[in-house]
Coordinates of C-alpha atoms in Angstrom, one line a residue:
M677 CA 0.0 0.0 0.0
K678 CA 1.5 3.3 -1.1
L679 CA 1.3 6.2 1.5
S680 CA 1.9 9.8 1.3
L681 CA 1.3 13.1 2.9
T682 CA 0.9 16.7 2.1
T683 CA 3.2 19.4 3.3
L684 CA 3.2 21.0 6.6
V685 CA 5.5 22.7 9.0
V686 CA 5.1 22.1 12.5
A687 CA 7.2 22.4 15.6
L688 CA 6.0 22.7 19.1
T689 CA 8.1 21.9 22.0
S690 CA 9.3 22.8 25.4
A691 CA 7.4 25.7 26.7
T692 CA 8.1 28.9 28.6
A693 CA 5.5 31.3 29.6
A694 CA 2.9 31.8 26.9
L695 CA 0.3 34.5 26.8
A696 CA -3.2 33.8 25.4
S697 CA -3.3 34.6 21.8
P698 CA -6.3 35.1 19.4
A699 CA -7.5 32.0 17.6
P700 CA -5.9 32.0 14.2
S701 CA -8.1 32.0 11.1
L702 CA -7.5 30.7 7.6
R703 CA -7.2 33.5 5.1
T704 CA -8.6 32.3 1.8
S705 CA -8.0 33.7 -1.7
I706 CA -10.7 32.5 -4.0
V707 CA -11.3 33.5 -7.6
D708 CA -13.9 32.0 -9.9
G709 CA -12.5 29.0 -11.7
I710 CA -9.3 28.5 -9.6
A711 CA -8.5 26.6 -6.5
P712 CA -8.5 28.5 -3.2
L713 CA -5.2 29.5 -1.5
F714 CA -5.2 29.1 2.2
S715 CA -2.9 30.8 4.7
A716 CA -3.2 30.7 8.5
S717 CA -3.3 34.2 9.8
T718 CA -1.0 33.5 12.8
A719 CA 1.4 31.3 10.9
E720 CA 4.9 32.3 9.8
T721 CA 4.6 31.5 6.2
I722 CA 7.4 30.9 3.7
D723 CA 7.4 33.0 0.6
N724 CA 6.8 31.2 -2.7
S725 CA 6.5 27.8 -0.9
Y726 CA 3.2 25.9 -1.3
I727 CA 1.4 22.7 -0.6
V728 CA -0.9 21.6 -3.4
V729 CA -3.7 19.1 -2.6
F730 CA -5.6 17.2 -5.3
H731 CA -9.3 16.4 -5.5
P732 CA -10.2 13.0 -4.1
H733 CA -11.0 11.6 -7.6
V734 CA -7.4 12.1 -8.8
E735 CA -5.9 8.6 -9.0
S736 CA -2.2 7.8 -8.7
H737 CA -1.5 7.5 -12.4
H738 CA -3.4 10.8 -13.1
A739 CA -1.3 12.4 -10.3
S740 CA 1.9 11.3 -12.0
T741 CA 0.8 13.0 -15.2
H742 CA 0.0 16.2 -13.3
H743 CA 3.5 16.1 -11.7
E744 CA 5.0 16.0 -15.2
W745 CA 2.9 18.8 -16.3
V746 CA 3.8 21.1 -13.4
S747 CA 7.5 20.3 -13.9
D748 CA 7.1 21.4 -17.5
C749 CA 5.4 24.6 -16.4
H750 CA 8.3 25.2 -14.0
S751 CA 10.9 24.5 -16.7
S752 CA 9.2 26.9 -19.1
Y753 CA 9.2 29.6 -16.5
L754 CA 13.0 29.1 -15.9
Q755 CA 13.6 29.2 -19.7
K756 CA 11.7 32.5 -19.9
R757 CA 14.1 33.9 -17.2
G758 CA 17.0 32.7 -19.3
Q759 CA 18.3 30.1 -16.8
T760 CA 18.1 26.4 -16.1
S761 CA 19.7 26.5 -12.7
F762 CA 19.6 28.7 -9.6
S763 CA 22.1 31.4 -8.7
A764 CA 22.8 33.0 -5.3
T765 CA 20.2 35.7 -6.2
D766 CA 17.5 33.0 -6.3
T767 CA 17.9 32.2 -2.6
E768 CA 16.7 33.9 0.6
E769 CA 17.5 33.5 4.2
V770 CA 14.6 32.3 6.4
D771 CA 15.3 31.9 10.2
G772 CA 18.9 31.5 9.6
E773 CA 18.5 28.9 6.8
I774 CA 19.0 29.3 3.1
S775 CA 15.9 28.5 1.2
T776 CA 15.9 28.1 -2.6
M777 CA 13.3 30.2 -4.4
F778 CA 11.3 28.7 -7.3
S779 CA 13.0 25.4 -7.0
G780 CA 10.0 23.4 -8.3
V781 CA 8.5 20.3 -6.8
K782 CA 10.1 19.3 -3.5
H783 CA 7.9 16.5 -2.2
V784 CA 5.2 14.3 -3.7
Y785 CA 2.4 12.9 -1.5
D786 CA 0.3 9.8 -2.1
F787 CA -1.1 8.9 1.3
A788 CA -3.2 5.9 2.4
D789 CA -4.9 4.8 -0.8
G790 CA -5.8 8.4 -1.9
A791 CA -6.7 9.8 1.5
L792 CA -4.4 12.7 0.6
R793 CA -2.6 13.2 -2.7
G794 CA -0.6 16.2 -3.8
Y795 CA 2.8 17.8 -3.7
A796 CA 4.8 20.6 -2.3
G797 CA 7.4 23.0 -3.7
S798 CA 8.5 26.5 -4.5
F799 CA 6.9 28.2 -7.4
S800 CA 6.7 31.7 -9.0
D801 CA 3.4 33.6 -9.0
E802 CA 3.0 32.7 -12.7
V803 CA 3.4 29.0 -12.1
L804 CA 1.2 29.1 -9.0
E805 CA -1.6 30.7 -11.1
Q806 CA -1.4 27.8 -13.5
I807 CA -1.5 25.3 -10.7
R808 CA -4.5 26.8 -9.1
S809 CA -6.3 26.9 -12.4
H810 CA -5.7 23.2 -13.1
P811 CA -8.9 21.0 -12.6
D812 CA -7.0 18.4 -10.5
V813 CA -6.3 20.9 -7.7
A814 CA -8.7 21.1 -4.8
Y815 CA -6.8 23.8 -2.9
V816 CA -3.3 25.2 -2.2
E817 CA -1.9 26.0 1.2
R818 CA 1.1 28.2 2.0
D819 CA 4.0 26.4 3.7
Q820 CA 4.8 27.4 7.2
L821 CA 7.7 27.8 9.6
V822 CA 7.8 27.0 13.3
H823 CA 10.4 26.9 16.1
T824 CA 11.2 25.2 19.3
T825 CA 11.2 27.2 22.5
S826 CA 13.3 27.5 25.7
V827 CA 13.3 25.1 28.6
Q828 CA 12.7 25.1 32.4
R829 CA 14.6 23.1 34.9
G830 CA 13.2 20.9 37.7
A831 CA 12.7 17.4 38.8
P832 CA 11.3 14.3 37.1
W833 CA 7.9 13.0 38.3
G834 CA 5.7 12.2 35.3
L835 CA 6.1 8.4 35.3
S836 CA 4.9 8.2 38.9
R837 CA 1.9 10.4 38.2
I838 CA 0.5 8.3 35.3
S839 CA 0.6 5.1 37.4
H840 CA -1.3 6.5 40.4
K841 CA -4.9 7.5 40.6
D842 CA -4.5 9.8 43.6
A843 CA -2.2 12.8 43.9
L844 CA 1.4 12.0 44.5
T845 CA 2.8 11.9 48.0
F846 CA 6.2 11.6 49.5
S847 CA 5.9 7.8 49.4
T848 CA 4.7 7.6 45.8
F849 CA 6.7 10.4 44.3
N850 CA 9.4 8.2 42.8
K851 CA 7.4 5.0 42.3
Y852 CA 6.4 4.1 38.7
Q853 CA 4.1 1.0 38.7
Y854 CA 3.9 -0.8 35.4
D855 CA 3.8 -4.2 33.8
S856 CA 7.2 -5.6 32.8
V857 CA 6.1 -6.3 29.2
A858 CA 6.5 -2.5 28.9
G859 CA 6.2 -1.9 25.2
D860 CA 8.0 -5.1 24.0
G861 CA 7.3 -5.8 20.4
V862 CA 5.9 -2.3 19.5
T863 CA 7.7 0.4 17.5
A864 CA 7.3 4.1 18.2
Y865 CA 8.0 6.6 15.5
I866 CA 9.4 9.9 16.9
I867 CA 8.6 12.6 14.3
D868 CA 10.8 15.4 15.5
T869 CA 14.3 16.8 15.5
G870 CA 15.9 13.3 15.4
V871 CA 17.0 11.0 18.2
N872 CA 20.3 10.4 19.9
I873 CA 20.1 6.7 19.1
D874 CA 23.3 5.9 20.9
H875 CA 22.1 7.0 24.3
V876 CA 22.4 4.3 26.9
D877 CA 18.8 4.7 28.0
F878 CA 17.6 3.2 24.7
E879 CA 19.7 0.0 25.1
G880 CA 20.2 -0.4 21.4
R881 CA 16.5 -0.3 20.7
A882 CA 16.6 3.0 18.8
K883 CA 17.5 3.4 15.1
W884 CA 17.5 6.1 12.5
G885 CA 14.6 6.0 10.1
A886 CA 14.6 9.0 7.8
T887 CA 15.9 12.5 7.5
I888 CA 13.4 14.6 5.6
P889 CA 15.0 18.1 5.4
Q890 CA 17.3 18.2 2.4
G891 CA 21.0 18.4 3.2
D892 CA 20.6 17.8 6.9
Q893 CA 22.5 15.2 8.9
D894 CA 21.3 12.0 10.6
I895 CA 21.7 13.4 14.1
D896 CA 19.6 15.3 16.6
G897 CA 21.4 18.5 17.0
N898 CA 18.6 20.1 19.0
G899 CA 17.8 17.6 21.8
H900 CA 14.0 17.9 21.6
G901 CA 13.4 14.7 19.7
T902 CA 15.8 12.8 22.0
H903 CA 13.9 14.1 25.1
V904 CA 10.6 13.0 23.6
A905 CA 11.9 9.6 22.7
G906 CA 13.3 9.0 26.2
T907 CA 9.9 9.7 27.7
V908 CA 8.3 7.2 25.3
A909 CA 10.7 4.4 25.5
G910 CA 13.8 5.1 27.7
S911 CA 14.8 2.3 30.1
K912 CA 14.9 4.8 33.0
Y913 CA 12.9 7.8 31.8
G914 CA 10.4 6.0 29.5
V915 CA 6.8 4.8 29.9
A916 CA 7.2 1.8 27.5
K917 CA 10.7 0.7 28.5
K918 CA 11.2 -2.1 26.0
A919 CA 9.7 -0.5 22.9
N920 CA 11.7 0.1 19.7
V921 CA 12.3 3.7 18.6
V922 CA 12.6 5.0 15.0
A923 CA 13.8 8.5 14.5
V924 CA 12.0 10.5 11.7
K925 CA 13.7 13.9 11.5
V926 CA 11.5 16.6 10.1
L927 CA 12.9 19.6 11.9
R928 CA 16.4 20.9 11.4
T929 CA 19.1 21.2 14.0
N930 CA 18.0 24.7 14.9
G931 CA 14.6 23.4 15.9
S932 CA 12.7 24.8 12.9
G933 CA 11.3 23.2 9.8
T934 CA 8.6 23.4 7.1
M935 CA 5.2 22.0 6.9
S936 CA 6.0 20.2 3.8
D937 CA 8.9 18.3 5.5
V938 CA 6.7 17.4 8.5
L939 CA 4.0 15.9 6.2
K940 CA 6.6 13.9 4.4
G941 CA 7.8 12.5 7.7
V942 CA 4.3 11.5 8.7
E943 CA 3.9 9.8 5.3
W944 CA 7.2 8.0 5.8
A945 CA 6.3 6.7 9.2
A946 CA 2.9 5.4 8.1
E947 CA 4.4 3.8 5.0
D948 CA 7.1 2.1 7.1
H949 CA 4.5 0.9 9.6
I950 CA 2.5 -0.8 6.7
K951 CA 5.7 -2.3 5.2
R952 CA 6.6 -3.9 8.6
Q953 CA 3.1 -5.1 9.2
T954 CA 2.9 -6.7 5.7
K955 CA 6.3 -8.3 6.0
A956 CA 5.5 -9.7 9.5
K957 CA 2.3 -11.2 8.2
K958 CA 4.1 -12.7 5.2
D959 CA 6.9 -14.2 7.3
G960 CA 4.5 -15.4 10.1
K961 CA 6.2 -13.3 12.7
P962 CA 4.7 -11.4 15.6
F963 CA 3.5 -7.9 15.0
K964 CA 1.9 -5.9 17.8
G965 CA 1.5 -2.5 16.1
S966 CA 3.1 0.9 15.9
T967 CA 2.7 4.3 17.5
A968 CA 3.8 7.8 16.6
N969 CA 4.5 11.0 18.5
M970 CA 4.5 14.5 17.1
S971 CA 5.3 17.1 19.7
L972 CA 5.0 19.7 17.0
G973 CA 2.5 22.4 16.1
G974 CA 1.8 25.4 13.8
G975 CA -1.1 27.5 12.5
K976 CA -4.4 25.9 11.6
S977 CA -3.9 23.7 8.6
R978 CA -6.6 21.5 7.0
T979 CA -3.8 19.6 5.1
L980 CA -2.0 18.6 8.3
D981 CA -5.2 17.5 10.0
V982 CA -6.2 15.4 7.0
A983 CA -2.7 13.9 6.8
V984 CA -2.5 12.9 10.4
N985 CA -6.0 11.5 10.3
A986 CA -5.0 9.4 7.3
A987 CA -2.0 8.1 9.2
V988 CA -4.3 7.0 12.0
D989 CA -6.6 5.3 9.5
A990 CA -3.6 3.5 8.2
G991 CA -3.1 2.0 11.7
L992 CA -0.7 4.3 13.5
H993 CA -1.7 5.1 17.1
F994 CA -0.9 8.8 17.2
A995 CA -0.3 11.3 20.0
V996 CA 0.1 15.0 19.4
A997 CA 0.9 18.0 21.5
A998 CA -2.0 20.4 22.3
G999 CA 0.3 23.5 22.0
N1000 CA 1.9 26.0 24.4
D1001 CA -0.1 29.2 23.7
N1002 CA -2.6 29.0 26.6
A1003 CA -5.2 29.2 23.9
D1004 CA -7.9 27.0 22.2
A1005 CA -6.2 23.9 20.8
C1006 CA -8.8 23.8 18.0
S1007 CA -7.0 26.8 16.5
S1008 CA -3.8 24.9 15.7
S1009 CA -2.8 21.8 13.9
P1010 CA -2.4 18.9 14.3
A1011 CA -4.0 19.4 17.7
A1012 CA -7.3 20.0 16.0
A1013 CA -7.2 16.7 14.1
E1014 CA -9.8 14.1 15.2
G1015 CA -7.8 10.9 14.8
P1016 CA -4.8 11.3 17.1
I1017 CA -4.9 11.8 20.9
T1018 CA -4.4 15.5 21.6
V1019 CA -2.5 16.0 24.9
G1020 CA -2.4 19.0 27.2
A1021 CA 0.1 19.4 30.0
S1022 CA -0.4 19.1 33.7
T1023 CA 1.8 20.0 36.7
L1024 CA 3.1 18.1 39.8
S1025 CA 0.4 19.8 41.8
D1026 CA -2.3 18.5 39.5
E1027 CA -3.0 21.8 37.8
R1028 CA -3.2 22.6 34.1
A1029 CA 0.2 23.9 33.1
Y1030 CA 0.0 27.7 32.6
F1031 CA 1.1 27.4 29.0
S1032 CA -1.0 24.5 28.0
N1033 CA -3.7 24.9 25.3
H1034 CA -7.2 23.8 26.2
G1035 CA -10.7 23.4 24.8
K1036 CA -12.7 20.6 23.3
C1037 CA -10.0 19.5 21.0
V1038 CA -7.8 18.4 24.0
D1039 CA -8.5 14.8 24.7
I1040 CA -6.4 14.2 27.8
F1041 CA -3.7 15.7 30.1
A1042 CA -0.4 14.3 31.0
P1043 CA 2.7 15.5 33.0
G1044 CA 4.4 18.3 31.0
L1045 CA 6.1 20.6 33.5
N1046 CA 9.7 20.0 34.5
I1047 CA 10.1 16.6 32.9
Q1048 CA 13.5 14.9 32.9
S1049 CA 14.5 12.7 30.0
T1050 CA 17.4 11.8 27.7
W1051 CA 19.3 14.5 25.9
I1052 CA 22.1 15.1 23.3
G1053 CA 25.8 15.7 23.8
S1054 CA 26.8 12.3 25.2
K1055 CA 25.4 8.8 25.7
V1056 CA 24.3 9.6 29.2
A1057 CA 23.1 13.2 28.9
T1058 CA 19.8 14.3 30.4
N1059 CA 17.8 17.5 30.5
T1060 CA 14.6 18.8 32.3
I1061 CA 12.3 20.8 30.1
S1062 CA 8.6 21.7 29.9
G1063 CA 5.8 21.8 27.4
T1064 CA 2.9 19.9 25.9
S1065 CA 5.8 18.4 23.8
M1066 CA 6.7 16.6 27.0
A1067 CA 3.1 15.6 27.8
S1068 CA 2.4 14.0 24.5
P1069 CA 5.1 11.4 24.7
H1070 CA 3.7 10.2 28.0
I1071 CA 0.5 9.3 26.0
C1072 CA 2.5 7.9 23.1
G1073 CA 4.3 5.7 25.7
L1074 CA 1.0 4.6 27.1
L1075 CA -0.3 3.7 23.7
T1076 CA 2.9 1.7 23.1
Y1077 CA 2.6 0.1 26.5
F1078 CA -1.0 -1.1 26.0
L1079 CA -0.3 -2.4 22.5
S1080 CA 2.5 -4.6 23.9
L1081 CA 0.0 -6.3 26.2
V1082 CA -2.2 -7.4 23.3
P1083 CA -1.5 -10.7 21.6
S1084 CA 0.4 -10.4 18.3
E1085 CA -1.5 -10.5 15.0
N1086 CA -0.3 -14.0 14.4
S1087 CA -1.6 -15.2 17.7
T1088 CA -4.8 -17.3 18.1
Y1089 CA -5.7 -14.9 20.9
H1090 CA -5.2 -11.7 18.9
V1091 CA -7.9 -9.1 19.5
P1092 CA -7.8 -6.3 16.9
I1093 CA -7.2 -2.9 18.6
T1094 CA -7.7 0.0 16.2
P1095 CA -6.4 3.5 17.0
K1096 CA -9.9 4.6 17.5
K1097 CA -10.7 1.9 20.0
L1098 CA -7.4 2.4 21.9
K1099 CA -8.0 6.1 22.0
A1100 CA -11.4 5.5 23.5
R1101 CA -9.9 3.1 26.0
M1102 CA -7.2 5.5 27.0
I1103 CA -9.8 8.3 27.7
S1104 CA -12.0 5.9 29.6
M1105 CA -9.1 4.8 31.8
A1106 CA -8.1 8.4 32.6
T1107 CA -8.7 9.8 36.1
P1108 CA -11.5 12.4 36.0
G1109 CA -11.9 15.6 37.9
K1110 CA -8.3 15.7 39.4
L1111 CA -6.9 18.8 37.7
G1112 CA -7.3 22.5 38.6
D1113 CA -7.5 25.5 36.3
I1114 CA -9.4 23.6 33.6
P1115 CA -11.4 26.1 31.5
S1116 CA -15.0 25.4 30.6
G1117 CA -15.4 23.0 27.7
T1118 CA -12.0 21.3 28.4
P1119 CA -12.1 17.6 29.4
N1120 CA -10.7 17.2 33.0
L1121 CA -8.9 13.9 32.4
L1122 CA -5.5 12.9 33.7
A1123 CA -3.6 10.0 32.0
Y1124 CA -3.5 6.7 34.0
N1125 CA -1.9 3.4 33.0
E1126 CA -4.5 1.4 35.0
F1127 CA -1.7 -0.8 36.6
A1128 CA -3.2 -3.9 38.2
N1129 CA -6.5 -3.1 36.4
G1130 CA -7.0 -0.1 38.7
G1131 CA -7.6 -2.2 41.7
K1132 CA -6.3 -1.5 45.1
K1133 CA -3.9 -4.1 46.3
K1134 CA -4.4 -5.3 49.8
K1135 CA -1.3 -6.6 51.4
V1136 CA -1.4 -9.3 54.0
D1137 CA 1.8 -9.7 56.1
G1138 CA 3.7 -7.9 53.4
D1139 CA 7.2 -8.4 54.9
R1140 CA 7.6 -11.6 52.8
A1141 CA 6.6 -12.1 49.2
S1142 CA 5.8 -15.8 50.0
R1143 CA 3.1 -14.7 52.5
I1144 CA 1.3 -12.2 50.3
K1145 CA -2.3 -12.7 49.1
E1146 CA -3.4 -10.1 46.5
A1147 CA -7.1 -9.5 46.6
F1148 CA -8.6 -6.7 44.5
E1149 CA -11.2 -4.5 46.2
E1150 CA -13.5 -3.4 43.4
S1151 CA -17.0 -2.1 43.2
G1152 CA -19.7 -4.7 42.5
P1153 CA -20.3 -5.9 39.0
S1154 CA -22.8 -4.2 36.7
P1155 CA -26.1 -6.0 36.2
S1156 CA -25.1 -6.9 32.6
A1157 CA -21.7 -8.3 33.6
S1158 CA -20.9 -11.9 32.7
R1159 CA -19.1 -14.2 35.0
L1160 CA -16.8 -17.2 34.8
R1161 CA -15.8 -19.3 37.8
C1162 CA -13.0 -21.8 38.3
R1163 CA -13.4 -23.9 41.5
W1164 CA -10.7 -26.1 42.9
P1165 CA -12.5 -28.5 45.2
W1166 CA -9.5 -29.9 46.9
R1167 CA -6.2 -28.6 48.1
S1168 CA -4.1 -27.4 45.2
S1169 CA -0.5 -27.2 44.4
F1170 CA 0.7 -24.9 41.7
F1171 CA -1.7 -23.6 39.1
S1172 CA -2.2 -20.8 36.6
I1173 CA -5.3 -19.3 35.0
S1174 CA -5.1 -18.3 31.3
L1175 CA -7.7 -15.8 30.1
R1176 CA -8.5 -14.8 26.5
L1177 CA -9.5 -11.2 26.9
G1178 CA -10.1 -8.1 24.9
F1179 CA -10.1 -4.6 26.4
S1180 CA -12.6 -5.2 29.2
R1181 CA -13.5 -3.8 32.6
Y1182 CA -13.4 -6.8 34.9
D1183 CA -12.8 -8.0 38.4
I1184 CA -10.7 -11.0 39.4
R1185 CA -11.7 -12.3 42.9
L1186 CA -10.1 -15.2 44.7
H1187 CA -12.2 -16.8 47.4
W1188 CA -10.8 -19.3 49.9
I1189 CA -13.2 -22.0 50.9
G1190 CA -11.4 -23.0 54.1
L1191 CA -8.1 -22.4 55.8
W1192 CA -5.6 -25.2 56.3
G1193 CA -3.0 -23.3 58.3
F1194 CA -0.9 -22.7 55.1
V1195 CA -1.0 -19.4 53.3
G1196 CA 0.4 -19.5 49.8
A1197 CA 1.0 -16.7 47.3
C1198 CA -0.8 -15.4 44.3
F1199 CA 0.8 -13.1 41.7
F1200 CA -1.2 -11.2 39.1
F1201 CA 0.6 -11.5 35.8
F1202 CA 0.4 -10.5 32.1
M1203 CA 1.4 -12.9 29.3
E1204 CA 0.0 -13.1 25.8
G1205 CA -3.1 -11.0 26.2
F1206 CA -4.0 -7.7 27.6
I1207 CA -4.6 -9.5 30.9
Q1208 CA -3.9 -13.2 31.3
G1209 CA -4.6 -14.2 34.9
W1210 CA -3.2 -15.4 38.2
D1211 CA -0.3 -17.6 39.1
C1212 CA -0.9 -19.1 42.5
C1213 CA 0.7 -21.4 44.9
L1214 CA -1.8 -22.3 47.6
G1215 CA -2.5 -25.1 50.1
L1216 CA -6.2 -24.7 50.4
P1217 CA -9.4 -25.0 48.3
F1218 CA -10.6 -21.9 46.6
T1219 CA -12.9 -20.4 43.9
V1220 CA -11.8 -17.9 41.3
T1221 CA -14.5 -15.6 39.9
I1222 CA -13.9 -13.5 36.8
I1223 CA -16.5 -10.7 36.4
D1224 CA -16.4 -9.2 32.9
H1225 CA -18.4 -6.0 32.7
D1226 CA -18.1 -5.5 29.0
K1227 CA -18.8 -9.1 28.0
S1228 CA -15.7 -9.4 25.9
L1229 CA -14.2 -12.5 27.6
E1230 CA -13.8 -15.0 24.9
G1231 CA -12.4 -18.0 26.8
A1232 CA -10.3 -19.2 29.7
N1233 CA -8.4 -22.2 30.9
C1234 CA -7.4 -23.6 34.3
N1235 CA -4.1 -25.3 34.3
C1236 CA -2.2 -27.1 37.1
C1237 CA 1.3 -28.4 37.7
S1238 CA 2.4 -31.0 40.2
R1239 CA 4.9 -28.7 41.9
C1240 CA 4.9 -25.5 43.8
P1241 CA 8.1 -23.5 43.3
R1242 CA 7.3 -20.8 45.7
A1243 CA 6.5 -22.8 48.9
K1244 CA 7.2 -26.2 50.3
L1245 CA 4.0 -28.1 50.6
P1246 CA 3.3 -31.4 52.4
D1247 CA 3.3 -34.4 50.1
A1248 CA -0.4 -34.9 50.7
V1249 CA -1.3 -31.8 48.8
R1250 CA 0.9 -32.4 45.8
G1251 CA -0.6 -33.3 42.4
C1252 CA -3.4 -31.7 40.4
P1253 CA -6.8 -31.7 41.9
T1254 CA -9.7 -33.1 40.0
G1255 CA -12.9 -31.4 39.0
S1256 CA -11.5 -28.0 38.2
E1257 CA -13.3 -26.3 35.4
W1258 CA -14.8 -23.0 34.3
T1259 CA -18.5 -22.5 34.7
N1260 CA -20.8 -19.5 33.9

């Protein structure tokens, strides 16, 4: 499947104080018979640089013919000027960079089976008029320029916050609770300034994917992308500590870039995701999915919103930053796009960060003030910065984390998890009503990883792991909930319960029928599914009840071994008991 995107500049990042700004509007130039020319009123546009988007009916072969036509138009213009190449007079300096004027087609986009087709380039007014008059063209959008911002110093705390429902205390400040699968088997695309792939925190799991800006190096000379990647998948600073990272560089070393390059980077990531998925299926190898993070932003752009939505439709689980303008997130892109998860920034004291954008286009909040993560300059460098750019990778990390808990596509137990479904799941898991300074119309939702299914662990004689029973204290089941029970009528030895589950809300309850003076141990564990079951070593009869609120439990098995590795049992209780089975 061929993918492509349209052009877009975007770059949002670490934030300093940002004052509320008026919502940007799209200025439109429309003349009868020609395609409209869009320009965001608050965007820093690039002279003579445009993104051209085709009508939906334009097929790939027709688009190729159009590309040849526009190249001919451009060549004719150059010949009229008496030149076939560019001299120094044909360049201009934009934000410290040399940008070639009238250089013709720069990128070609053919995204997700025609969801977005077009191209980007630099054209004279004469050629632009011809382009806008062509019947293939739906609209033209001016390319934009964006920048990274300065940083703030402080202490790391974000990982702890997303694994606790309640506000952090002294005892929970440095405790990140998570499942050890932690992103294993999932690839996260970091569409940013690049990644310091040699940093020790990535443990060799990071690699370079693509450098989109022409003439730029395969390094992160800025640090922003490395910081984002560390929050997604670093072994110390990351949410999904075993995930793979792919660097997609769309912003230059100085932290700025063009819309056209950003769109090409999104296209590259989506296309690479599909290639890996197709190859894994062909080879019969595991494939758990892909995520992407774009801690970038610019003026309102219908092209970028369409492009990111197309990437989501292609299967990329996407997180984007809400923006650092203390303004309505719906006024900027890609924050306004419907497909990705748009993330605002929260503080250690559970307030909306003063710079964070807000409004109905924000889906969720995550830690974004004073976030420590990986940096550039050495293999062990770190930095502490702030912004919705730092909040978004917490959500990308959670998307990666949850995908790793789902069986691979080649597994019998695979449950398809679309980006739309996982986005809804992420929002439903979030902690509501915890944040202060949330403007009207903005969802008051704080990210949560639902460790241990959100249950409260009750510790019994917790000084020794071998004498701990974990019982989940949950509210009662809903009237429509379905149940499965597995009863062991006699004293057991070692057993495990394997559950085939989708994304459900459920309780797991362990009930002891009688006490024999021996207390074993039960350990909640994850294996091939989102949740797999219990691993117990007990010396007493019991009943296990699974309460599935969403009725998505597909099957389950009780299994038993003849040994108990975590405790020494009398010979009389060794061996598998009879009569153990699941009942409704």
